[in-house]
Coordinates of C-alpha atoms in Angstrom, one line a residue:
Chain T
X1 CA 140.9 99.7 20.0
X2 CA 142.3 102.9 21.5
X3 CA 145.4 104.8 20.7
X4 CA 147.6 107.6 22.0
X5 CA 151.1 109.1 21.4
X6 CA 153.7 106.5 22.3
X7 CA 156.0 107.3 25.2
X8 CA 158.9 106.9 22.8
X9 CA 157.7 109.9 20.8
X10 CA 160.6 112.3 21.4
X11 CA 159.5 115.2 19.3
X12 CA 157.0 116.3 16.8
X13 CA 157.6 119.1 14.3
X14 CA 154.7 120.5 12.2
X15 CA 155.5 122.4 9.0
X16 CA 152.5 123.5 7.0
X17 CA 149.9 120.8 7.0
X18 CA 152.5 118.0 7.4
X19 CA 155.0 117.1 10.0
X20 CA 158.0 115.1 11.1
X21 CA 158.0 112.9 14.1
X22 CA 160.9 111.4 16.1
X23 CA 160.1 108.1 17.9
X24 CA 163.1 106.8 19.7
X25 CA 165.9 107.4 17.2
X26 CA 163.6 107.0 14.2
X27 CA 162.7 110.3 12.4
X28 CA 159.9 110.1 9.8
X29 CA 157.9 112.4 7.7
X30 CA 154.2 112.2 8.3
X31 CA 151.3 112.9 5.8
X32 CA 148.6 115.5 6.5
X33 CA 146.3 112.7 7.7
X34 CA 148.9 111.2 10.0
X35 CA 149.8 114.6 11.3
X36 CA 146.2 115.2 12.3
X37 CA 146.0 111.8 13.9
X38 CA 149.1 112.5 16.1
X39 CA 147.8 115.9 17.1
X40 CA 144.4 114.5 18.0
X41 CA 145.7 111.6 20.1
X42 CA 147.5 113.3 23.0
X43 CA 145.4 111.1 25.4
X44 CA 143.9 107.6 24.9
X45 CA 141.4 108.0 22.1
X46 CA 139.0 105.3 20.8
X47 CA 139.7 104.7 17.1
X48 CA 136.0 105.1 16.3
X49 CA 136.1 108.6 17.9
X50 CA 139.3 109.4 15.9
X51 CA 137.5 108.3 12.7
X52 CA 134.7 110.8 13.4
X53 CA 137.1 113.6 14.0
X54 CA 139.1 112.8 10.9
X55 CA 135.9 112.8 8.9
X56 CA 134.9 116.1 10.4
X57 CA 138.2 117.5 9.3
X58 CA 138.8 115.8 5.9
X59 CA 135.3 114.7 4.9
X60 CA 134.4 111.2 4.0
X61 CA 137.3 109.2 2.3
X62 CA 136.8 108.5 -1.4
X63 CA 136.2 105.0 -2.7
X64 CA 134.9 102.1 -0.8
X65 CA 137.1 102.3 2.2
X66 CA 135.2 103.4 5.3
X67 CA 136.6 106.2 7.4
X68 CA 137.0 103.7 10.3
X69 CA 139.1 101.3 8.1
X70 CA 141.3 104.2 6.8
X71 CA 141.8 105.5 10.3
X72 CA 142.7 102.0 11.6
X73 CA 145.3 101.7 8.8
X74 CA 146.8 105.1 9.6
X75 CA 147.0 104.2 13.3
X76 CA 148.6 100.8 12.5
X77 CA 151.2 102.5 10.3
X78 CA 152.0 105.0 13.0
X79 CA 152.2 102.3 15.6
X80 CA 154.7 100.4 13.5
X81 CA 156.8 103.6 13.3
X82 CA 156.7 103.9 17.1
X83 CA 154.8 107.2 16.9
X84 CA 151.6 105.8 18.5
X85 CA 150.8 103.0 20.9
X86 CA 147.5 101.1 20.9
X87 CA 145.6 99.0 23.4
X88 CA 142.2 97.2 23.5
X89 CA 139.4 99.5 24.3
X90 CA 137.6 99.4 27.6
X91 CA 134.0 98.4 27.3
X92 CA 132.2 100.7 29.7
X93 CA 129.8 98.5 31.7
X94 CA 126.8 100.2 33.3
X95 CA 127.1 100.2 37.1
X96 CA 124.3 97.5 37.5
X97 CA 126.0 95.3 34.9
X98 CA 129.4 95.8 36.5
X99 CA 127.9 95.0 39.9
X100 CA 126.5 91.7 38.7
X101 CA 129.7 90.7 36.9
X102 CA 131.8 91.8 39.9
X103 CA 129.6 89.8 42.4
X104 CA 130.1 86.7 40.3
X105 CA 133.8 87.3 40.0
X106 CA 134.4 87.9 43.7
X107 CA 132.3 84.8 44.6
X108 CA 134.3 82.6 42.2
X109 CA 137.7 84.0 43.3
X110 CA 136.7 83.3 47.0
X111 CA 135.5 79.8 46.2
X112 CA 138.8 79.1 44.3
X113 CA 140.6 80.3 47.4
X114 CA 138.6 78.1 49.8
X115 CA 137.0 81.2 51.4
X116 CA 133.3 81.1 52.5
X117 CA 131.7 84.3 51.2
X118 CA 128.1 85.6 51.2
X119 CA 126.8 88.3 49.0
X120 CA 124.9 90.7 51.3
X121 CA 122.8 93.8 51.1
X122 CA 122.0 95.1 47.5
X123 CA 121.0 92.3 45.2
X124 CA 120.2 89.8 48.0
X125 CA 117.7 92.2 49.6
X126 CA 115.9 92.8 46.3
X127 CA 116.1 89.1 45.5
X128 CA 114.0 88.4 48.6
X129 CA 111.5 91.1 47.8
X130 CA 112.5 93.4 50.6
X131 CA 113.4 96.3 48.3
X132 CA 113.0 97.2 44.7
X133 CA 116.2 96.7 42.8
X134 CA 118.6 99.7 42.6
X135 CA 120.5 100.6 39.4
X136 CA 123.5 101.6 41.5
X137 CA 125.5 100.4 44.5
X138 CA 128.7 98.6 45.4
X139 CA 129.2 94.8 45.8
X140 CA 128.9 94.0 49.6
X141 CA 130.2 90.7 50.8
X142 CA 130.5 89.0 54.2
X143 CA 133.3 86.6 54.7
X144 CA 134.0 84.1 57.4
X145 CA 135.9 86.1 60.1
X146 CA 139.7 85.6 59.8
X147 CA 139.6 85.0 56.1
X148 CA 139.3 88.6 54.9
X149 CA 143.1 89.1 54.7
X150 CA 143.4 86.2 52.4
X151 CA 140.6 87.5 50.1
X152 CA 142.2 90.9 50.1
X153 CA 145.6 89.3 49.1
X154 CA 143.9 87.4 46.3
X155 CA 142.1 90.5 45.0
X156 CA 145.2 92.6 45.3
X157 CA 146.9 90.4 42.8
X158 CA 144.4 91.4 40.2
X159 CA 144.5 95.1 41.0
X160 CA 141.9 95.6 43.8
X161 CA 143.4 97.8 46.5
X162 CA 142.2 99.9 49.4
X163 CA 142.2 103.6 48.5
X164 CA 143.3 106.0 51.1
X165 CA 145.4 103.6 53.1
X166 CA 146.5 104.5 55.7
X167 CA 143.4 106.4 56.4
X168 CA 143.7 110.2 56.5
X169 CA 140.9 110.4 59.1
X170 CA 140.8 109.0 62.6
X171 CA 138.9 105.8 63.1
X172 CA 137.4 105.9 66.6
X173 CA 134.7 103.5 65.5
X174 CA 136.1 100.1 64.5
X175 CA 135.8 99.3 60.8
X176 CA 133.4 96.6 59.9
X177 CA 134.4 96.5 56.3
X178 CA 137.2 97.4 53.9
X179 CA 136.4 99.0 50.6
X180 CA 138.4 97.8 47.6
X181 CA 138.7 99.7 44.4
X182 CA 140.1 99.0 41.0
X183 CA 141.1 101.8 38.5
X184 CA 139.2 100.1 35.6
X185 CA 136.0 99.3 37.5
X186 CA 133.2 101.7 38.1
X187 CA 132.0 100.0 41.3
X188 CA 133.7 98.9 44.5
X189 CA 133.8 95.9 46.7
X190 CA 133.0 96.2 50.4
X191 CA 134.4 93.2 52.3
X192 CA 132.7 92.8 55.7
X193 CA 134.1 90.6 58.4
X194 CA 131.1 91.3 60.7
X195 CA 127.9 93.2 60.3
X196 CA 127.3 96.2 62.5
X197 CA 124.3 95.8 64.8
X198 CA 125.0 92.0 65.3
X199 CA 126.7 91.9 68.6
X200 CA 126.9 88.1 68.8
X201 CA 130.3 86.4 68.3
X202 CA 131.2 87.2 64.6
X203 CA 132.1 83.6 63.8
X204 CA 128.8 82.4 65.3
X205 CA 126.8 85.0 63.4
X206 CA 128.5 84.1 60.1
X207 CA 127.8 80.5 60.7
X208 CA 124.1 81.3 61.3
X209 CA 124.0 83.3 58.0
X210 CA 126.0 80.6 56.2
X211 CA 123.8 77.8 57.3
X212 CA 120.7 79.6 56.0
X213 CA 122.3 80.8 52.7
X214 CA 120.7 80.6 49.3
X215 CA 122.1 80.7 45.8
X216 CA 121.1 83.4 43.4
X217 CA 122.0 84.0 39.7
X218 CA 124.4 86.9 39.1
X219 CA 125.6 87.5 35.5
X220 CA 124.5 83.9 34.9
X221 CA 126.7 82.6 37.6
X222 CA 125.7 81.0 40.9
X223 CA 126.5 83.2 43.9
X224 CA 125.9 82.4 47.6
X225 CA 123.9 85.0 49.4
X226 CA 122.1 85.4 52.7
X227 CA 118.7 83.6 53.0
X228 CA 115.4 85.3 53.5
X229 CA 115.6 86.0 57.3
X230 CA 119.3 87.0 57.3
X231 CA 118.7 89.3 54.4
X232 CA 115.8 90.9 56.2
X233 CA 117.9 91.3 59.4
X234 CA 120.8 92.9 57.5
X235 CA 118.5 95.2 55.5
X236 CA 116.7 96.2 58.7
X237 CA 119.9 96.9 60.6
X238 CA 121.2 98.9 57.7
X239 CA 118.0 101.0 57.8
X240 CA 118.2 101.5 61.5
X241 CA 121.9 102.6 61.3
X242 CA 121.2 105.3 58.7
X243 CA 117.9 106.8 59.7
X244 CA 118.7 110.1 57.9
X245 CA 119.8 108.7 54.6
X246 CA 117.6 110.0 51.8
X247 CA 116.4 106.6 50.8
X248 CA 115.8 105.2 54.3
X249 CA 112.2 106.3 54.5
X250 CA 111.0 104.7 51.3
X251 CA 113.0 101.6 51.8
X252 CA 111.8 101.2 55.4
X253 CA 108.2 101.3 54.1
X254 CA 109.1 98.6 51.5
X255 CA 110.8 96.5 54.2
X256 CA 107.9 96.8 56.6
X257 CA 105.4 96.0 53.9
X258 CA 107.3 92.8 52.9
X259 CA 107.8 91.6 56.5
X260 CA 104.2 92.3 57.4
X261 CA 103.1 90.1 54.5
X262 CA 105.2 87.1 55.7
X263 CA 103.6 84.2 57.3
X264 CA 103.9 83.9 61.1
X265 CA 106.6 81.3 60.9
X266 CA 109.0 83.5 58.9
X267 CA 108.2 86.5 61.2
X268 CA 109.1 84.3 64.3
X269 CA 112.2 83.0 62.5
X270 CA 113.4 86.6 61.9
X271 CA 112.9 87.5 65.6
X272 CA 114.8 84.3 66.7
X273 CA 117.6 85.0 64.2
X274 CA 118.0 88.5 65.5
X275 CA 118.3 87.2 69.0
X276 CA 120.8 84.5 68.0
X277 CA 122.9 87.2 66.2
X278 CA 122.9 89.6 69.2
X279 CA 120.8 92.1 67.2
X280 CA 117.5 92.1 69.2
X281 CA 118.0 95.4 70.8
X282 CA 119.4 97.1 67.6
X283 CA 116.5 96.1 65.4
X284 CA 113.8 95.9 68.0
X285 CA 112.1 99.2 67.0
X286 CA 111.8 98.1 63.4
X287 CA 110.5 94.6 64.4
X288 CA 107.9 96.3 66.5
X289 CA 106.8 98.5 63.6
X290 CA 106.4 95.3 61.6
X291 CA 104.4 93.7 64.3
X292 CA 107.1 91.1 65.1
X293 CA 107.6 90.4 68.8
X294 CA 111.3 90.7 69.6
X295 CA 112.7 88.0 71.8
X296 CA 115.4 88.3 74.5
X297 CA 115.3 92.2 74.6
X298 CA 117.7 93.9 76.9
X299 CA 120.6 91.4 76.5
X300 CA 123.0 93.8 74.6
X301 CA 125.8 95.1 76.8
X302 CA 126.1 98.8 77.5
X303 CA 129.4 99.0 75.5
X304 CA 127.8 97.4 72.5
X305 CA 124.8 99.7 72.7
X306 CA 127.2 102.7 72.9
X307 CA 129.1 101.4 69.8
X308 CA 125.7 101.2 68.0
X309 CA 124.8 104.7 69.1
X310 CA 128.1 106.0 67.7
X311 CA 127.5 104.2 64.4
X312 CA 124.0 105.6 64.0
X313 CA 125.3 109.1 64.9
X314 CA 128.3 108.8 62.5
X315 CA 126.0 108.0 59.6
X316 CA 124.9 111.7 59.8
X317 CA 128.3 113.0 58.6
X318 CA 132.0 113.0 59.0
X319 CA 131.8 115.5 61.9
X320 CA 130.7 113.0 64.5
X321 CA 133.7 110.8 64.0
X322 CA 136.1 113.7 64.1
X323 CA 134.4 114.9 67.3
X324 CA 134.6 111.4 68.8
X325 CA 138.3 111.3 67.9
X326 CA 138.9 114.7 69.5
X327 CA 137.0 113.8 72.7
X328 CA 138.9 110.5 73.1
X329 CA 142.3 111.9 72.3
X330 CA 144.8 112.9 75.0
X331 CA 144.8 116.7 75.6
X332 CA 148.0 117.4 73.8
X333 CA 146.8 115.7 70.6
X334 CA 143.4 117.3 70.5
X335 CA 144.5 120.5 68.7
X336 CA 146.4 118.5 66.1
X337 CA 143.3 116.3 65.4
X338 CA 141.2 119.4 65.3
X339 CA 143.4 121.0 62.6
X340 CA 143.3 117.7 60.6
X341 CA 139.5 117.8 60.9
X342 CA 139.3 121.3 59.5
X343 CA 141.7 120.5 56.7
X344 CA 140.1 117.2 55.8
X345 CA 138.8 117.1 52.2
X346 CA 135.8 114.7 52.4
X347 CA 135.2 114.9 48.6
X348 CA 138.7 113.7 47.8
X349 CA 138.3 110.9 50.4
X350 CA 135.0 109.7 49.0
X351 CA 136.6 109.5 45.5
X352 CA 139.5 107.5 46.8
X353 CA 141.9 110.4 46.0
X354 CA 144.8 111.4 48.3
X355 CA 144.3 114.4 50.4
X356 CA 145.5 117.6 48.6
X357 CA 148.7 119.1 49.9
X358 CA 149.9 122.5 51.0
X359 CA 148.2 125.6 49.6
X360 CA 145.6 123.7 47.6
X361 CA 144.4 122.0 50.8
X362 CA 144.4 125.3 52.7
X363 CA 142.5 127.0 49.9
X364 CA 139.9 124.4 49.7
X365 CA 139.4 124.1 53.5
X366 CA 139.3 128.0 53.7
X367 CA 135.9 127.9 51.9
X368 CA 134.4 126.2 54.8
X369 CA 136.3 127.8 57.6
X370 CA 133.6 129.9 59.2
X371 CA 131.4 126.9 59.6
X372 CA 134.4 124.7 60.5
X373 CA 135.6 127.0 63.2
X374 CA 132.1 127.0 64.9
X375 CA 132.0 123.3 64.7
X376 CA 135.6 123.0 66.0
X377 CA 134.9 125.3 69.0
X378 CA 131.9 123.1 69.9
X379 CA 134.0 119.9 69.7
X380 CA 136.8 121.4 71.8
X381 CA 134.3 122.5 74.4
X382 CA 132.9 119.0 74.5
X383 CA 136.5 117.6 74.6
X384 CA 137.3 119.7 77.6
X385 CA 134.3 118.4 79.5
X386 CA 135.1 114.8 78.7
Chain Q
X1 CA 215.4 103.3 15.7
X2 CA 214.8 106.7 17.1
X3 CA 213.6 107.6 20.6
X4 CA 213.6 104.3 22.4
X5 CA 212.7 105.7 25.9
X6 CA 209.5 104.1 27.3
X7 CA 207.4 106.6 29.3
X8 CA 203.8 107.6 30.0
X9 CA 203.0 110.9 28.3
X10 CA 199.8 112.9 28.4
X11 CA 198.7 115.1 25.6
X12 CA 195.9 117.5 26.2
X13 CA 193.5 118.4 23.4
X14 CA 190.6 120.8 23.0
X15 CA 187.9 119.3 20.8
X16 CA 184.2 120.1 20.5
X17 CA 184.6 122.5 23.4
X18 CA 185.8 119.8 25.9
X19 CA 189.3 119.0 27.1
X20 CA 190.6 115.5 26.4
X21 CA 193.7 114.1 28.0
X22 CA 195.3 111.4 25.8
X23 CA 197.5 109.0 27.8
X24 CA 200.2 107.5 25.7
X25 CA 202.1 104.5 27.2
X26 CA 205.5 103.5 26.1
X27 CA 205.2 105.8 23.1
X28 CA 208.4 106.5 21.2
X29 CA 209.5 110.1 20.9
X30 CA 208.9 110.0 17.2
X31 CA 205.3 108.7 17.7
X32 CA 204.6 111.4 20.2
X33 CA 205.9 114.0 17.8
X34 CA 203.5 112.6 15.1
X35 CA 200.6 112.7 17.5
X36 CA 201.4 116.3 18.3
X37 CA 201.8 117.2 14.7
X38 CA 198.6 115.5 13.6
X39 CA 196.5 117.2 16.3
X40 CA 198.4 120.5 16.2
X41 CA 195.2 122.6 15.9
X42 CA 193.8 121.0 19.0
X43 CA 196.8 121.1 21.3
X44 CA 196.4 123.0 24.6
X45 CA 198.6 123.3 27.6
X46 CA 197.7 120.9 30.5
X47 CA 196.6 122.6 33.7
X48 CA 195.8 121.4 37.2
X49 CA 192.1 121.3 36.2
X50 CA 191.3 117.7 35.3
X51 CA 190.3 117.1 31.7
X52 CA 186.6 116.4 30.8
X53 CA 187.6 113.2 29.1
X54 CA 190.6 110.9 29.5
X55 CA 191.5 108.5 26.6
X56 CA 193.9 105.7 27.4
X57 CA 194.4 103.3 24.5
X58 CA 197.1 101.2 26.3
X59 CA 200.4 100.4 24.6
X60 CA 200.2 100.4 20.8
X61 CA 203.6 100.0 19.0
X62 CA 202.5 100.9 15.5
X63 CA 202.3 104.7 15.1
X64 CA 199.9 104.6 12.2
X65 CA 197.6 102.3 14.1
X66 CA 197.8 104.5 17.2
X67 CA 197.0 107.7 15.2
X68 CA 194.0 105.9 13.5
X69 CA 192.6 104.6 16.8
X70 CA 193.2 107.9 18.5
X71 CA 191.3 109.8 15.8
X72 CA 188.3 107.5 16.3
X73 CA 188.4 107.3 20.1
X74 CA 188.9 111.0 20.8
X75 CA 186.0 111.8 18.4
X76 CA 183.6 109.3 20.0
X77 CA 184.4 110.3 23.5
X78 CA 184.1 114.0 22.8
X79 CA 180.8 113.4 21.0
X80 CA 179.5 111.4 24.0
X81 CA 180.6 114.3 26.3
X82 CA 178.6 116.8 24.4
X83 CA 175.5 114.7 24.0
X84 CA 172.3 116.8 24.5
X85 CA 174.3 120.1 24.3
X86 CA 175.3 120.4 20.7
X87 CA 173.7 119.4 17.4
X88 CA 176.4 117.1 16.0
X89 CA 176.2 116.1 12.4
X90 CA 178.5 113.6 10.6
X91 CA 180.2 115.9 8.2
X92 CA 183.0 118.3 7.4
X93 CA 183.1 122.1 7.6
X94 CA 185.2 125.0 6.4
X95 CA 184.9 128.6 7.2
X96 CA 185.9 131.8 5.4
X97 CA 189.2 133.0 6.8
X98 CA 187.9 136.5 7.2
X99 CA 184.3 136.4 8.1
X100 CA 184.0 132.9 9.8
X101 CA 181.0 132.1 7.6
X102 CA 180.9 128.3 7.6
X103 CA 179.8 125.8 5.1
X104 CA 179.1 122.3 6.4
X105 CA 178.8 119.2 4.2
X106 CA 177.1 116.2 5.5
X107 CA 177.2 112.6 4.3
X108 CA 178.2 109.1 5.1
X109 CA 181.7 107.8 4.9
X110 CA 182.9 107.5 1.3
X111 CA 180.8 110.4 0.0
X112 CA 183.9 112.5 -0.4
X113 CA 184.0 114.8 2.6
X114 CA 187.8 114.5 2.9
X115 CA 188.3 115.0 -0.8
X116 CA 186.0 118.1 -0.6
X117 CA 188.2 119.5 2.2
X118 CA 191.3 118.9 0.2
X119 CA 189.8 120.6 -2.8
X120 CA 188.4 123.7 -1.1
X121 CA 190.2 124.0 2.3
X122 CA 193.4 125.7 1.4
X123 CA 193.5 129.2 3.0
X124 CA 190.2 128.6 4.8
X125 CA 189.5 127.9 8.5
X126 CA 189.1 124.2 9.3
X127 CA 186.3 123.0 11.6
X128 CA 186.2 119.3 11.1
X129 CA 186.4 116.4 8.7
X130 CA 184.2 114.2 10.9
X131 CA 181.7 116.0 13.2
X132 CA 180.1 119.4 12.7
X133 CA 179.0 120.6 16.0
X134 CA 176.4 123.4 16.0
X135 CA 175.1 125.6 18.8
X136 CA 171.6 126.8 19.2
X137 CA 172.6 130.2 17.8
X138 CA 174.3 128.7 14.7
X139 CA 177.9 128.9 16.1
X140 CA 180.1 126.0 15.0
X141 CA 182.4 124.4 17.5
X142 CA 185.7 123.1 16.1
X143 CA 186.7 119.5 16.1
X144 CA 190.0 120.1 14.2
X145 CA 191.2 116.5 14.3
X146 CA 193.7 115.2 11.7
X147 CA 192.3 114.7 8.3
X148 CA 191.5 111.0 7.8
X149 CA 192.4 110.0 4.3
X150 CA 192.1 106.7 2.5
X151 CA 189.6 104.0 2.1
X152 CA 191.2 101.1 3.9
X153 CA 190.7 100.0 7.5
X154 CA 193.7 102.1 8.5
X155 CA 193.3 105.7 7.3
X156 CA 196.2 108.1 7.2
X157 CA 195.9 111.0 9.6
X158 CA 197.1 114.1 8.0
X159 CA 197.9 117.3 9.9
X160 CA 195.5 120.0 8.8
X161 CA 198.3 122.4 8.0
X162 CA 199.6 120.0 5.4
X163 CA 196.5 120.9 3.4
X164 CA 196.8 124.6 4.0
X165 CA 193.9 124.6 6.5
X166 CA 193.9 127.5 9.0
X167 CA 192.8 127.1 12.6
X168 CA 189.3 128.1 13.7
X169 CA 189.0 131.3 15.8
X170 CA 185.8 130.5 17.7
X171 CA 183.8 133.0 15.7
X172 CA 182.5 130.6 13.0
X173 CA 178.8 130.7 12.2
X174 CA 176.9 128.3 10.0
X175 CA 176.1 129.8 6.6
X176 CA 175.3 126.8 4.5
X177 CA 174.4 123.1 4.9
X178 CA 174.8 120.6 2.1
X179 CA 174.3 117.0 1.6
X180 CA 177.0 115.6 -0.7
X181 CA 175.7 113.4 -3.6
X182 CA 178.4 112.0 -5.9
X183 CA 176.6 111.9 -9.2
X184 CA 178.6 111.8 -12.5
X185 CA 175.5 111.9 -14.7
X186 CA 174.7 115.6 -14.2
X187 CA 176.6 118.8 -14.0
X188 CA 177.4 120.0 -10.5
X189 CA 174.4 121.7 -9.0
X190 CA 172.7 122.5 -5.8
X191 CA 169.1 121.3 -5.2
X192 CA 167.1 122.6 -2.3
X193 CA 165.6 120.1 0.1
X194 CA 162.1 120.6 1.5
X195 CA 162.3 121.1 5.3
X196 CA 160.1 118.0 5.9
X197 CA 162.6 115.9 3.9
X198 CA 165.6 117.6 5.4
X199 CA 164.9 116.6 9.0
X200 CA 164.8 112.8 8.4
X201 CA 167.8 113.1 6.1
X202 CA 169.9 115.1 8.6
X203 CA 168.7 112.9 11.5
X204 CA 170.4 109.9 9.8
X205 CA 173.7 111.8 10.1
X206 CA 173.2 113.2 13.6
X207 CA 174.8 111.9 16.8
X208 CA 172.9 111.7 20.1
X209 CA 170.0 113.6 18.5
X210 CA 167.4 112.1 20.9
X211 CA 169.4 113.4 23.9
X212 CA 168.6 116.9 22.9
X213 CA 165.6 118.8 24.3
X214 CA 163.1 119.1 21.4
X215 CA 165.6 117.7 18.8
X216 CA 163.4 118.3 15.7
X217 CA 162.8 121.9 16.7
X218 CA 166.5 122.4 17.2
X219 CA 167.4 120.7 13.9
X220 CA 164.7 122.8 12.0
X221 CA 166.0 126.0 13.6
X222 CA 169.5 125.2 12.3
X223 CA 168.3 124.3 8.8
X224 CA 166.1 127.4 8.7
X225 CA 168.9 129.7 10.1
X226 CA 171.4 128.7 7.5
X227 CA 169.1 129.1 4.5
X228 CA 168.0 125.5 4.2
X229 CA 169.6 122.2 3.3
X230 CA 170.8 121.6 -0.3
X231 CA 171.8 118.4 -2.1
X232 CA 175.2 119.1 -3.7
X233 CA 175.4 116.9 -6.8
X234 CA 178.9 116.6 -8.2
X235 CA 181.2 114.3 -10.1
X236 CA 184.6 115.8 -9.0
X237 CA 185.1 117.8 -5.9
X238 CA 186.6 120.7 -7.8
X239 CA 183.3 121.1 -9.7
X240 CA 181.7 122.5 -6.6
X241 CA 184.2 125.4 -6.4
X242 CA 181.9 128.2 -7.6
X243 CA 179.2 127.0 -5.3
X244 CA 181.6 126.8 -2.3
X245 CA 182.9 130.3 -3.1
X246 CA 179.4 131.6 -3.4
X247 CA 178.2 130.0 -0.2
X248 CA 181.1 131.4 1.9
X249 CA 181.2 134.8 0.3
X250 CA 177.5 135.3 0.3
X251 CA 177.5 136.0 4.1
X252 CA 180.5 138.3 4.1

């Protein structure tokens, strides 16, 4: 149970160690204990924490009543008077617990809505022995193309929304996933409608993954996830797309060790799946390192290869996408996008917060101006050559 | 029958610092005269500036009923108009004719506020028999309505001058605050009330208290500023005479 001052608490007057409170039109005298409770609870406070603070201030209560029981009584009385309000406490799940519960929840919600959904990356990769389990990470799912708006609607009804919508940054590279966040969950859901690096028709690729799916246990619930080969393909593409991520090197070694240990049939199946998904060229280097012979190399179009190149470059930082946006914008819009780039607060964006306004934004961006101006000048020079 | 002409008359009053236009339909001349007499301390000349409040009761033939309704309606509408601006307590108040030092008595209907006025008002300035309106600096704003007398559903509305009450001058300041307690078992006495008890007690008798910014702080400042709240125990209103004299003279 948690408590805080009620919105109806109009005024609070302390006189000596006691006080008078006005809640709505109700004016009541409060004891020293209640006065201390009200002064302590300006924000949501767990009652157990409150009991500790009261014990620190008043000492242990006499008799058999525990401090917690006395505190709960005081809070109940103040709630009846309209001075405090209470609600059930949040149980803070660890991220790994939240991720497993959330994966089970999203899977069930999708099934109830008739949506085919596969859990991808994270848990599915470690389940197939391609990576040691991580204690952190979001829940990534891949849905049958065309059904993601329905899933988004269903999740929106229970409080999952897209932070930063519309996006405060340009999106020159098409989004492959939407991130959904909930104010009371510590982890997010990434809903993919295709997987970057697979340049086959998204519906066909999903069908390939769906037909090879397996079911794993997540928070004691059955959850559909990608099978061995699709999981290896997705994990491999993810590693290829982010070559400079801090974990890429160790995870690449784990991936290679696992795939090298496969029997020849599985290794061949991986190469064939990559070809069928239009990912031969994007994962070929990694397959080569694992001693797997890629099939049908050189079939990816120049446009798709350029898109892949952009995605790999964009993984190195926000600057690449801003630069891409500037280079692709009409001349008259370039300066405006450039100013937006310099003012962009990446920290706020990553935490799902709105971009700061006015002076605050100017002050924050000013700290990185020297570096930003050098970067901007280089982007504008590139833009003028494009 | 006197004054049978049927007209629409407007009487402008000044109460609680706001102007109130009272529209009287089909009022007989005698009724109009009684209204003017009863509200004589509040009458002001109408101007082109619209009144803050307009009260229109529609046609009421009975003059006593009209005066009774008018007393209630004007008070309620003026209180509403000053919500959030003045600390308004359900009570009566008198001020010393010379200094303007004001004593307010608070209490529910039937506790003897009107009787207290009749017993101690003669020669003193009259502020109200219904609503004591106090500013942040302890000024008292007059609501010099007719004195409502009687216990029935239709109270008589007496002109203040009939009780020898003088008009307020706008210089009145709160010097004392009592809670009237009719109690025949003990001699008349004043009993101080602890601040933490005073605030809930006074809040019961306040109008639109929650509309004020920091209402408890405002109430406490008033209680503190006038020397605290006292319970005035009495059997007969006259028994309080030495205490009233003392309270009003103490601030001279």
